[in-house]
Amino acid sequence: MAEPRLINADLHCHSVVSDGTLSPGDLVDRAHRNGVQILALTDHDEVAGLAEARARAEELGVGFVAGVEVSVTWASETIHVVGLRIDERDPSLLRGLDETREGRDARAREIAQQLERAGIPDAYEGALKYSGNPELISRSHFARYIVETGSCEDVSEVFGRFLVEGKPGFVPHRWARLADAVAWIRNAGGVAVMAHPGRYHRLGSLGLDELLAAFRDAGGRAIEVVSGSHTPSQYGEFEAVALRYGFDASRGSDFHGPGESRHDLGSLPPLPASLAPVWRDWPQARALERT
Ligand code: AMP
Ligand code: MN
Ligand code: MN
Ligand code: MN
Protein backbone atom coordinates (compact mmCIF):
# COMPACT_ATOMS: atom_id res chain seq x y z
CA MET A 1 0.00 0.00 0.00
CA ALA A 2 1.49 3.31 -1.08
CA GLU A 3 1.97 5.87 1.69
CA PRO A 4 0.27 9.00 0.27
CA ARG A 5 3.37 11.13 0.81
CA LEU A 6 5.43 8.79 -1.37
CA ILE A 7 3.03 8.84 -4.31
CA ASN A 8 4.70 10.64 -7.20
CA ALA A 9 2.22 13.52 -7.47
CA ASP A 10 3.08 16.47 -9.71
CA LEU A 11 0.34 19.05 -9.26
CA HIS A 12 1.67 22.04 -11.18
CA CYS A 13 2.67 22.24 -14.87
CA HIS A 14 1.90 24.08 -18.11
CA SER A 15 1.05 23.18 -21.70
CA VAL A 16 0.93 25.24 -24.92
CA VAL A 17 -2.55 26.29 -23.88
CA SER A 18 -0.75 28.83 -21.66
CA ASP A 19 3.02 29.27 -21.61
CA GLY A 20 4.31 25.70 -21.76
CA THR A 21 5.91 24.26 -24.88
CA LEU A 22 4.31 20.77 -25.02
CA SER A 23 0.76 19.91 -26.04
CA PRO A 24 -1.41 18.65 -23.17
CA GLY A 25 -1.16 15.09 -24.55
CA ASP A 26 2.63 15.20 -24.89
CA LEU A 27 2.90 16.58 -21.38
CA VAL A 28 0.99 13.58 -20.02
CA ASP A 29 3.19 11.20 -22.06
CA ARG A 30 6.27 12.75 -20.52
CA ALA A 31 4.81 12.63 -17.01
CA HIS A 32 4.02 8.93 -17.51
CA ARG A 33 7.55 8.18 -18.72
CA ASN A 34 8.89 9.99 -15.66
CA GLY A 35 6.82 7.87 -13.28
CA VAL A 36 4.24 10.48 -12.28
CA GLN A 37 1.25 8.74 -10.67
CA ILE A 38 -1.03 11.74 -10.14
CA LEU A 39 -0.73 14.69 -12.51
CA ALA A 40 -2.53 18.04 -12.46
CA LEU A 41 -2.35 20.29 -15.53
CA THR A 42 -2.49 23.87 -14.25
CA ASP A 43 -2.34 26.24 -17.20
CA HIS A 44 -2.43 29.95 -16.42
CA ASP A 45 -6.00 31.33 -16.34
CA GLU A 46 -7.34 28.69 -18.77
CA VAL A 47 -8.82 25.19 -18.66
CA ALA A 48 -8.94 24.46 -22.41
CA GLY A 49 -6.14 21.86 -22.24
CA LEU A 50 -7.74 19.65 -19.61
CA ALA A 51 -9.90 17.47 -21.88
CA GLU A 52 -6.96 16.41 -24.06
CA ALA A 53 -4.75 15.79 -21.03
CA ARG A 54 -7.42 13.77 -19.23
CA ALA A 55 -8.06 11.59 -22.28
CA ARG A 56 -4.35 10.77 -22.61
CA ALA A 57 -4.02 10.15 -18.87
CA GLU A 58 -6.88 7.67 -19.02
CA GLU A 59 -5.19 5.81 -21.89
CA LEU A 60 -1.93 5.59 -19.95
CA GLY A 61 -3.40 4.94 -16.49
CA VAL A 62 -2.03 8.13 -14.97
CA GLY A 63 -4.19 9.62 -12.19
CA PHE A 64 -5.43 12.95 -13.52
CA VAL A 65 -6.52 16.07 -11.68
CA ALA A 66 -8.13 19.09 -13.35
CA GLY A 67 -6.24 22.23 -12.38
CA VAL A 68 -5.66 25.87 -13.18
CA GLU A 69 -3.22 28.56 -12.02
CA VAL A 70 -5.02 31.86 -11.48
CA SER A 71 -3.12 35.16 -11.76
CA VAL A 72 -3.94 37.43 -8.81
CA THR A 73 -2.93 40.93 -7.79
CA TRP A 74 -2.59 41.38 -4.04
CA ALA A 75 -1.01 44.47 -2.46
CA SER A 76 0.30 45.45 -5.92
CA GLU A 77 2.15 42.13 -6.27
CA THR A 78 1.41 39.31 -8.69
CA ILE A 79 0.46 36.16 -6.78
CA HIS A 80 -0.48 32.78 -8.27
CA VAL A 81 -3.22 30.59 -6.83
CA VAL A 82 -3.53 27.01 -8.08
CA GLY A 83 -6.95 25.38 -8.13
CA LEU A 84 -6.98 21.57 -7.98
CA ARG A 85 -9.87 19.14 -8.60
CA ILE A 86 -11.95 21.89 -10.16
CA ASP A 87 -15.04 21.29 -12.25
CA GLU A 88 -13.74 22.94 -15.40
CA ARG A 89 -17.28 23.50 -16.71
CA ASP A 90 -18.31 25.62 -13.73
CA PRO A 91 -19.81 28.83 -15.22
CA SER A 92 -18.58 31.26 -12.58
CA LEU A 93 -15.04 29.85 -12.74
CA LEU A 94 -15.10 30.16 -16.54
CA ARG A 95 -16.37 33.72 -16.35
CA GLY A 96 -13.70 34.64 -13.82
CA LEU A 97 -10.90 33.12 -15.90
CA ASP A 98 -12.25 34.85 -18.98
CA GLU A 99 -12.09 38.23 -17.22
CA THR A 100 -8.63 37.46 -15.92
CA ARG A 101 -7.35 36.80 -19.45
CA GLU A 102 -8.68 40.12 -20.70
CA GLY A 103 -6.07 42.78 -21.15
CA ARG A 104 -3.19 40.42 -21.95
CA ASP A 105 -3.16 41.53 -25.57
CA ALA A 106 -3.04 45.26 -24.74
CA ARG A 107 -0.31 44.56 -22.18
CA ALA A 108 1.65 42.56 -24.75
CA ARG A 109 1.57 45.47 -27.19
CA GLU A 110 2.93 47.79 -24.50
CA ILE A 111 5.64 45.29 -23.60
CA ALA A 112 6.62 45.19 -27.28
CA GLN A 113 6.80 49.00 -27.48
CA GLN A 114 9.15 49.10 -24.53
CA LEU A 115 11.30 46.34 -25.99
CA GLU A 116 11.46 48.20 -29.29
CA ARG A 117 12.84 51.25 -27.48
CA ALA A 118 15.37 48.93 -25.85
CA GLY A 119 16.54 47.73 -29.27
CA ILE A 120 14.39 44.62 -29.73
CA PRO A 121 11.91 45.33 -32.56
CA ASP A 122 8.93 43.21 -33.64
CA ALA A 123 8.59 41.50 -30.30
CA TYR A 124 4.78 41.38 -30.37
CA GLU A 125 4.80 39.29 -33.55
CA GLY A 126 7.81 37.39 -32.27
CA ALA A 127 6.14 36.46 -28.99
CA LEU A 128 2.91 35.46 -30.75
CA LYS A 129 4.86 32.88 -32.75
CA TYR A 130 5.60 31.07 -29.50
CA SER A 131 2.06 31.29 -28.19
CA GLY A 132 -0.36 28.44 -28.85
CA ASN A 133 -3.16 30.68 -27.61
CA PRO A 134 -3.04 34.45 -28.25
CA GLU A 135 -5.40 35.13 -25.32
CA LEU A 136 -2.70 33.84 -23.03
CA ILE A 137 0.24 35.72 -24.49
CA SER A 138 2.67 36.01 -21.60
CA ARG A 139 6.10 37.18 -20.60
CA SER A 140 7.35 33.63 -21.20
CA HIS A 141 6.59 33.99 -24.91
CA PHE A 142 8.45 37.29 -25.03
CA ALA A 143 11.34 35.66 -23.19
CA ARG A 144 11.60 32.91 -25.81
CA TYR A 145 11.58 35.47 -28.59
CA ILE A 146 14.28 37.56 -26.88
CA VAL A 147 16.46 34.43 -26.71
CA GLU A 148 15.77 33.85 -30.41
CA THR A 149 17.06 37.36 -31.22
CA GLY A 150 20.36 36.49 -29.54
CA SER A 151 20.05 39.30 -26.97
CA CYS A 152 20.12 36.75 -24.13
CA GLU A 153 21.47 33.23 -23.76
CA ASP A 154 18.42 31.73 -22.10
CA VAL A 155 15.06 32.53 -20.56
CA SER A 156 16.44 32.95 -17.07
CA GLU A 157 18.88 35.61 -18.31
CA VAL A 158 15.90 37.37 -19.93
CA PHE A 159 14.08 37.55 -16.59
CA GLY A 160 17.14 39.23 -15.11
CA ARG A 161 17.49 41.90 -17.81
CA PHE A 162 14.00 42.38 -19.24
CA LEU A 163 10.29 41.99 -18.43
CA VAL A 164 10.64 42.54 -14.66
CA GLU A 165 10.10 45.69 -12.61
CA GLY A 166 12.69 48.34 -13.36
CA LYS A 167 13.74 46.72 -16.67
CA PRO A 168 12.54 47.21 -20.24
CA GLY A 169 9.36 45.33 -21.07
CA PHE A 170 7.74 45.48 -17.64
CA VAL A 171 4.10 46.53 -17.81
CA PRO A 172 2.23 46.31 -14.51
CA HIS A 173 -1.11 44.62 -14.76
CA ARG A 174 -4.12 44.15 -12.50
CA TRP A 175 -5.13 40.48 -12.34
CA ALA A 176 -7.94 38.86 -10.34
CA ARG A 177 -8.55 39.65 -6.66
CA LEU A 178 -7.31 37.04 -4.19
CA ALA A 179 -10.69 36.43 -2.56
CA ASP A 180 -12.37 36.14 -5.97
CA ALA A 181 -9.84 33.62 -7.29
CA VAL A 182 -10.24 31.44 -4.18
CA ALA A 183 -14.04 31.70 -4.40
CA TRP A 184 -14.10 30.67 -8.09
CA ILE A 185 -11.98 27.63 -7.29
CA ARG A 186 -14.00 26.59 -4.24
CA ASN A 187 -17.36 27.14 -5.93
CA ALA A 188 -16.12 24.88 -8.72
CA GLY A 189 -15.53 22.16 -6.10
CA GLY A 190 -11.76 22.66 -6.05
CA VAL A 191 -9.03 23.16 -3.47
CA ALA A 192 -7.17 26.49 -3.52
CA VAL A 193 -3.40 26.15 -3.17
CA MET A 194 -0.96 29.06 -2.80
CA ALA A 195 1.54 28.56 -5.62
CA HIS A 196 5.29 28.84 -4.92
CA PRO A 197 5.05 31.09 -1.82
CA GLY A 198 8.84 31.38 -1.86
CA ARG A 199 8.65 33.60 -4.93
CA TYR A 200 6.94 36.50 -3.20
CA HIS A 201 10.05 37.83 -1.45
CA ARG A 202 9.21 41.39 -2.46
CA LEU A 203 6.42 41.29 0.13
CA GLY A 204 8.90 40.81 2.97
CA SER A 205 8.15 38.39 5.77
CA LEU A 206 5.40 40.52 7.31
CA GLY A 207 3.73 40.91 3.93
CA LEU A 208 3.97 37.18 3.30
CA ASP A 209 2.33 36.51 6.68
CA GLU A 210 -0.47 38.89 5.78
CA LEU A 211 -0.89 37.26 2.38
CA LEU A 212 -1.09 33.75 3.85
CA ALA A 213 -3.55 34.87 6.52
CA ALA A 214 -5.74 36.56 3.88
CA PHE A 215 -5.51 33.42 1.73
CA ARG A 216 -6.54 31.20 4.65
CA ASP A 217 -9.39 33.55 5.61
CA ALA A 218 -10.63 33.49 2.01
CA GLY A 219 -10.79 29.68 2.13
CA GLY A 220 -7.32 28.70 0.87
CA ARG A 221 -6.42 25.22 2.11
CA ALA A 222 -2.86 24.39 1.03
CA ILE A 223 0.50 25.79 -0.04
CA GLU A 224 3.13 24.44 -2.38
CA VAL A 225 6.09 23.33 -0.30
CA VAL A 226 8.14 21.20 -2.70
CA SER A 227 8.01 23.33 -5.85
CA GLY A 228 10.21 23.69 -8.91
CA SER A 229 10.18 27.39 -8.12
CA HIS A 230 11.67 26.81 -4.63
CA THR A 231 15.25 26.15 -3.60
CA PRO A 232 15.81 23.06 -1.41
CA SER A 233 16.25 25.29 1.64
CA GLN A 234 12.82 26.77 0.94
CA TYR A 235 11.28 23.28 1.24
CA GLY A 236 12.15 23.42 4.94
CA GLU A 237 11.14 27.04 5.31
CA PHE A 238 7.66 26.40 3.86
CA GLU A 239 7.31 23.11 5.74
CA ALA A 240 7.42 25.27 8.89
CA VAL A 241 4.98 27.77 7.37
CA ALA A 242 2.49 25.01 6.46
CA LEU A 243 2.66 23.63 10.01
CA ARG A 244 2.27 27.07 11.56
CA TYR A 245 -0.83 27.92 9.50
CA GLY A 246 -2.32 24.44 9.36
CA PHE A 247 -2.11 24.29 5.57
CA ASP A 248 -2.02 21.03 3.65
CA ALA A 249 1.02 20.70 1.41
CA SER A 250 1.38 20.37 -2.35
CA ARG A 251 4.19 19.30 -4.64
CA GLY A 252 4.63 20.49 -8.22
CA SER A 253 7.44 20.96 -10.71
CA ASP A 254 5.95 24.04 -12.45
CA PHE A 255 7.34 22.41 -15.60
CA HIS A 256 7.02 24.57 -18.74
CA GLY A 257 9.05 22.55 -21.25
CA PRO A 258 12.16 20.46 -21.91
CA GLY A 259 15.32 22.54 -21.85
CA GLU A 260 13.58 25.45 -20.19
CA SER A 261 12.53 24.26 -16.76
CA ARG A 262 15.05 23.37 -14.08
CA HIS A 263 12.94 20.48 -12.81
CA ASP A 264 11.33 17.86 -14.98
CA LEU A 265 7.86 16.43 -14.35
CA GLY A 266 7.82 14.13 -11.33
CA SER A 267 11.46 14.71 -10.45
CA LEU A 268 11.26 16.64 -7.18
CA PRO A 269 11.79 15.03 -3.76
CA PRO A 270 8.78 13.91 -1.70
CA LEU A 271 7.07 16.20 0.79
CA PRO A 272 8.53 16.33 4.32
CA ALA A 273 7.04 13.60 6.54
CA SER A 274 5.52 16.11 8.98
CA LEU A 275 3.06 17.47 6.40
CA ALA A 276 -0.38 16.42 5.19
CA PRO A 277 -0.27 15.95 1.40
CA VAL A 278 -3.18 17.78 -0.19
CA TRP A 279 -3.90 14.63 -2.24
CA ARG A 280 -4.06 12.18 0.70
CA ASP A 281 -7.84 11.62 0.57
CA TRP A 282 -8.34 11.92 -3.17
CA PRO A 283 -9.76 9.02 -5.18
CA GLN A 284 -6.60 9.14 -7.33
CA ALA A 285 -4.53 8.39 -4.21
CA ARG A 286 -6.92 5.75 -2.87
CA ALA A 287 -6.78 3.91 -6.18
CA LEU A 288 -3.00 3.66 -5.80
CA GLU A 289 -3.28 2.45 -2.21
CA ARG A 290 -5.32 -0.53 -3.41
CA THR A 291 -2.70 -1.65 -5.91
P1 AMP B 1 2.87 36.68 -17.14
O1 AMP B 1 1.71 35.88 -16.63
O2 AMP B 1 2.71 37.12 -18.56
O3 AMP B 1 3.26 37.81 -16.22
O4 AMP B 1 4.12 35.69 -17.20
C1 AMP B 1 4.55 35.04 -16.05
C2 AMP B 1 5.33 33.79 -16.43
O5 AMP B 1 6.67 34.14 -16.72
C3 AMP B 1 5.43 32.82 -15.27
O6 AMP B 1 4.31 31.97 -15.26
C4 AMP B 1 6.68 32.06 -15.59
O7 AMP B 1 6.39 31.02 -16.50
C5 AMP B 1 7.53 33.09 -16.31
N1 AMP B 1 8.54 33.66 -15.41
C6 AMP B 1 8.40 34.68 -14.54
N2 AMP B 1 9.57 34.93 -13.90
C7 AMP B 1 10.47 34.03 -14.38
C8 AMP B 1 11.84 33.75 -14.13
N3 AMP B 1 12.54 34.46 -13.25
N4 AMP B 1 12.44 32.74 -14.81
C9 AMP B 1 11.73 32.02 -15.71
N5 AMP B 1 10.42 32.23 -15.99
C10 AMP B 1 9.81 33.23 -15.34
MN1 MN C 1 4.31 30.27 -16.57
MN1 MN D 1 3.29 30.63 -11.12
MN1 MN E 1 3.10 27.81 -13.01
Coordinates of C-alpha atoms and ligand atoms in Angstrom, one line a residue:
M1 CA 0.0 0.0 0.0
A2 CA 1.5 3.3 -1.1
E3 CA 2.0 5.9 1.7
P4 CA 0.3 9.0 0.3
R5 CA 3.4 11.1 0.8
L6 CA 5.4 8.8 -1.4
I7 CA 3.0 8.8 -4.3
N8 CA 4.7 10.6 -7.2
A9 CA 2.2 13.5 -7.5
D10 CA 3.1 16.5 -9.7
L11 CA 0.3 19.0 -9.3
H12 CA 1.7 22.0 -11.2
C13 CA 2.7 22.2 -14.9
H14 CA 1.9 24.1 -18.1
S15 CA 1.1 23.2 -21.7
V16 CA 0.9 25.2 -24.9
V17 CA -2.6 26.3 -23.9
S18 CA -0.8 28.8 -21.7
D19 CA 3.0 29.3 -21.6
G20 CA 4.3 25.7 -21.8
T21 CA 5.9 24.3 -24.9
L22 CA 4.3 20.8 -25.0
S23 CA 0.8 19.9 -26.0
P24 CA -1.4 18.6 -23.2
G25 CA -1.2 15.1 -24.5
D26 CA 2.6 15.2 -24.9
L27 CA 2.9 16.6 -21.4
V28 CA 1.0 13.6 -20.0
D29 CA 3.2 11.2 -22.1
R30 CA 6.3 12.8 -20.5
A31 CA 4.8 12.6 -17.0
H32 CA 4.0 8.9 -17.5
R33 CA 7.5 8.2 -18.7
N34 CA 8.9 10.0 -15.7
G35 CA 6.8 7.9 -13.3
V36 CA 4.2 10.5 -12.3
Q37 CA 1.3 8.7 -10.7
I38 CA -1.0 11.7 -10.1
L39 CA -0.7 14.7 -12.5
A40 CA -2.5 18.0 -12.5
L41 CA -2.3 20.3 -15.5
T42 CA -2.5 23.9 -14.3
D43 CA -2.3 26.2 -17.2
H44 CA -2.4 30.0 -16.4
D45 CA -6.0 31.3 -16.3
E46 CA -7.3 28.7 -18.8
V47 CA -8.8 25.2 -18.7
A48 CA -8.9 24.5 -22.4
G49 CA -6.1 21.9 -22.2
L50 CA -7.7 19.7 -19.6
A51 CA -9.9 17.5 -21.9
E52 CA -7.0 16.4 -24.1
A53 CA -4.7 15.8 -21.0
R54 CA -7.4 13.8 -19.2
A55 CA -8.1 11.6 -22.3
R56 CA -4.4 10.8 -22.6
A57 CA -4.0 10.2 -18.9
E58 CA -6.9 7.7 -19.0
E59 CA -5.2 5.8 -21.9
L60 CA -1.9 5.6 -19.9
G61 CA -3.4 4.9 -16.5
V62 CA -2.0 8.1 -15.0
G63 CA -4.2 9.6 -12.2
F64 CA -5.4 12.9 -13.5
V65 CA -6.5 16.1 -11.7
A66 CA -8.1 19.1 -13.3
G67 CA -6.2 22.2 -12.4
V68 CA -5.7 25.9 -13.2
E69 CA -3.2 28.6 -12.0
V70 CA -5.0 31.9 -11.5
S71 CA -3.1 35.2 -11.8
V72 CA -3.9 37.4 -8.8
T73 CA -2.9 40.9 -7.8
W74 CA -2.6 41.4 -4.0
A75 CA -1.0 44.5 -2.5
S76 CA 0.3 45.4 -5.9
E77 CA 2.1 42.1 -6.3
T78 CA 1.4 39.3 -8.7
I79 CA 0.5 36.2 -6.8
H80 CA -0.5 32.8 -8.3
V81 CA -3.2 30.6 -6.8
V82 CA -3.5 27.0 -8.1
G83 CA -6.9 25.4 -8.1
L84 CA -7.0 21.6 -8.0
R85 CA -9.9 19.1 -8.6
I86 CA -12.0 21.9 -10.2
D87 CA -15.0 21.3 -12.2
E88 CA -13.7 22.9 -15.4
R89 CA -17.3 23.5 -16.7
D90 CA -18.3 25.6 -13.7
P91 CA -19.8 28.8 -15.2
S92 CA -18.6 31.3 -12.6
L93 CA -15.0 29.8 -12.7
L94 CA -15.1 30.2 -16.5
R95 CA -16.4 33.7 -16.3
G96 CA -13.7 34.6 -13.8
L97 CA -10.9 33.1 -15.9
D98 CA -12.3 34.9 -19.0
E99 CA -12.1 38.2 -17.2
T100 CA -8.6 37.5 -15.9
R101 CA -7.4 36.8 -19.5
E102 CA -8.7 40.1 -20.7
G103 CA -6.1 42.8 -21.1
R104 CA -3.2 40.4 -21.9
D105 CA -3.2 41.5 -25.6
A106 CA -3.0 45.3 -24.7
R107 CA -0.3 44.6 -22.2
A108 CA 1.7 42.6 -24.7
R109 CA 1.6 45.5 -27.2
E110 CA 2.9 47.8 -24.5
I111 CA 5.6 45.3 -23.6
A112 CA 6.6 45.2 -27.3
Q113 CA 6.8 49.0 -27.5
Q114 CA 9.2 49.1 -24.5
L115 CA 11.3 46.3 -26.0
E116 CA 11.5 48.2 -29.3
R117 CA 12.8 51.2 -27.5
A118 CA 15.4 48.9 -25.8
G119 CA 16.5 47.7 -29.3
I120 CA 14.4 44.6 -29.7
P121 CA 11.9 45.3 -32.6
D122 CA 8.9 43.2 -33.6
A123 CA 8.6 41.5 -30.3
Y124 CA 4.8 41.4 -30.4
E125 CA 4.8 39.3 -33.6
G126 CA 7.8 37.4 -32.3
A127 CA 6.1 36.5 -29.0
L128 CA 2.9 35.5 -30.8
K129 CA 4.9 32.9 -32.7
Y130 CA 5.6 31.1 -29.5
S131 CA 2.1 31.3 -28.2
G132 CA -0.4 28.4 -28.8
N133 CA -3.2 30.7 -27.6
P134 CA -3.0 34.5 -28.3
E135 CA -5.4 35.1 -25.3
L136 CA -2.7 33.8 -23.0
I137 CA 0.2 35.7 -24.5
S138 CA 2.7 36.0 -21.6
R139 CA 6.1 37.2 -20.6
S140 CA 7.3 33.6 -21.2
H141 CA 6.6 34.0 -24.9
F142 CA 8.5 37.3 -25.0
A143 CA 11.3 35.7 -23.2
R144 CA 11.6 32.9 -25.8
Y145 CA 11.6 35.5 -28.6
I146 CA 14.3 37.6 -26.9
V147 CA 16.5 34.4 -26.7
E148 CA 15.8 33.9 -30.4
T149 CA 17.1 37.4 -31.2
G150 CA 20.4 36.5 -29.5
S151 CA 20.1 39.3 -27.0
C152 CA 20.1 36.8 -24.1
E153 CA 21.5 33.2 -23.8
D154 CA 18.4 31.7 -22.1
V155 CA 15.1 32.5 -20.6
S156 CA 16.4 32.9 -17.1
E157 CA 18.9 35.6 -18.3
V158 CA 15.9 37.4 -19.9
F159 CA 14.1 37.5 -16.6
G160 CA 17.1 39.2 -15.1
R161 CA 17.5 41.9 -17.8
F162 CA 14.0 42.4 -19.2
L163 CA 10.3 42.0 -18.4
V164 CA 10.6 42.5 -14.7
E165 CA 10.1 45.7 -12.6
G166 CA 12.7 48.3 -13.4
K167 CA 13.7 46.7 -16.7
P168 CA 12.5 47.2 -20.2
G169 CA 9.4 45.3 -21.1
F170 CA 7.7 45.5 -17.6
V171 CA 4.1 46.5 -17.8
P172 CA 2.2 46.3 -14.5
H173 CA -1.1 44.6 -14.8
R174 CA -4.1 44.2 -12.5
W175 CA -5.1 40.5 -12.3
A176 CA -7.9 38.9 -10.3
R177 CA -8.6 39.6 -6.7
L178 CA -7.3 37.0 -4.2
A179 CA -10.7 36.4 -2.6
D180 CA -12.4 36.1 -6.0
A181 CA -9.8 33.6 -7.3
V182 CA -10.2 31.4 -4.2
A183 CA -14.0 31.7 -4.4
W184 CA -14.1 30.7 -8.1
I185 CA -12.0 27.6 -7.3
R186 CA -14.0 26.6 -4.2
N187 CA -17.4 27.1 -5.9
A188 CA -16.1 24.9 -8.7
G189 CA -15.5 22.2 -6.1
G190 CA -11.8 22.7 -6.0
V191 CA -9.0 23.2 -3.5
A192 CA -7.2 26.5 -3.5
V193 CA -3.4 26.2 -3.2
M194 CA -1.0 29.1 -2.8
A195 CA 1.5 28.6 -5.6
H196 CA 5.3 28.8 -4.9
P197 CA 5.0 31.1 -1.8
G198 CA 8.8 31.4 -1.9
R199 CA 8.7 33.6 -4.9
Y200 CA 6.9 36.5 -3.2
H201 CA 10.1 37.8 -1.5
R202 CA 9.2 41.4 -2.5
L203 CA 6.4 41.3 0.1
G204 CA 8.9 40.8 3.0
S205 CA 8.2 38.4 5.8
L206 CA 5.4 40.5 7.3
G207 CA 3.7 40.9 3.9
L208 CA 4.0 37.2 3.3
D209 CA 2.3 36.5 6.7
E210 CA -0.5 38.9 5.8
L211 CA -0.9 37.3 2.4
L212 CA -1.1 33.8 3.8
A213 CA -3.6 34.9 6.5
A214 CA -5.7 36.6 3.9
F215 CA -5.5 33.4 1.7
R216 CA -6.5 31.2 4.7
D217 CA -9.4 33.6 5.6
A218 CA -10.6 33.5 2.0
G219 CA -10.8 29.7 2.1
G220 CA -7.3 28.7 0.9
R221 CA -6.4 25.2 2.1
A222 CA -2.9 24.4 1.0
I223 CA 0.5 25.8 0.0
E224 CA 3.1 24.4 -2.4
V225 CA 6.1 23.3 -0.3
V226 CA 8.1 21.2 -2.7
S227 CA 8.0 23.3 -5.8
G228 CA 10.2 23.7 -8.9
S229 CA 10.2 27.4 -8.1
H230 CA 11.7 26.8 -4.6
T231 CA 15.2 26.2 -3.6
P232 CA 15.8 23.1 -1.4
S233 CA 16.3 25.3 1.6
Q234 CA 12.8 26.8 0.9
Y235 CA 11.3 23.3 1.2
G236 CA 12.2 23.4 4.9
E237 CA 11.1 27.0 5.3
F238 CA 7.7 26.4 3.9
E239 CA 7.3 23.1 5.7
A240 CA 7.4 25.3 8.9
V241 CA 5.0 27.8 7.4
A242 CA 2.5 25.0 6.5
L243 CA 2.7 23.6 10.0
R244 CA 2.3 27.1 11.6
Y245 CA -0.8 27.9 9.5
G246 CA -2.3 24.4 9.4
F247 CA -2.1 24.3 5.6
D248 CA -2.0 21.0 3.7
A249 CA 1.0 20.7 1.4
S250 CA 1.4 20.4 -2.3
R251 CA 4.2 19.3 -4.6
G252 CA 4.6 20.5 -8.2
S253 CA 7.4 21.0 -10.7
D254 CA 5.9 24.0 -12.4
F255 CA 7.3 22.4 -15.6
H256 CA 7.0 24.6 -18.7
G257 CA 9.1 22.6 -21.3
P258 CA 12.2 20.5 -21.9
G259 CA 15.3 22.5 -21.9
E260 CA 13.6 25.5 -20.2
S261 CA 12.5 24.3 -16.8
R262 CA 15.0 23.4 -14.1
H263 CA 12.9 20.5 -12.8
D264 CA 11.3 17.9 -15.0
L265 CA 7.9 16.4 -14.4
G266 CA 7.8 14.1 -11.3
S267 CA 11.5 14.7 -10.4
L268 CA 11.3 16.6 -7.2
P269 CA 11.8 15.0 -3.8
P270 CA 8.8 13.9 -1.7
L271 CA 7.1 16.2 0.8
P272 CA 8.5 16.3 4.3
A273 CA 7.0 13.6 6.5
S274 CA 5.5 16.1 9.0
L275 CA 3.1 17.5 6.4
A276 CA -0.4 16.4 5.2
P277 CA -0.3 15.9 1.4
V278 CA -3.2 17.8 -0.2
W279 CA -3.9 14.6 -2.2
R280 CA -4.1 12.2 0.7
D281 CA -7.8 11.6 0.6
W282 CA -8.3 11.9 -3.2
P283 CA -9.8 9.0 -5.2
Q284 CA -6.6 9.1 -7.3
A285 CA -4.5 8.4 -4.2
R286 CA -6.9 5.7 -2.9
A287 CA -6.8 3.9 -6.2
L288 CA -3.0 3.7 -5.8
E289 CA -3.3 2.4 -2.2
R290 CA -5.3 -0.5 -3.4
T291 CA -2.7 -1.7 -5.9
Ligands
AMP1 P1 2.9 36.7 -17.1 O1 1.7 35.9 -16.6 O2 2.7 37.1 -18.6 O3 3.3 37.8 -16.2 O4 4.1 35.7 -17.2 C1 4.5 35.0 -16.0 C2 5.3 33.8 -16.4 O5 6.7 34.1 -16.7 C3 5.4 32.8 -15.3 O6 4.3 32.0 -15.3 C4 6.7 32.1 -15.6 O7 6.4 31.0 -16.5 C5 7.5 33.1 -16.3 N1 8.5 33.7 -15.4 C6 8.4 34.7 -14.5 N2 9.6 34.9 -13.9 C7 10.5 34.0 -14.4 C8 11.8 33.7 -14.1 N3 12.5 34.5 -13.3 N4 12.4 32.7 -14.8 C9 11.7 32.0 -15.7 N5 10.4 32.2 -16.0 C10 9.8 33.2 -15.3
MN2 MN 4.3 30.3 -16.6
MN3 MN 3.3 30.6 -11.1
MN4 MN 3.1 27.8 -13.0

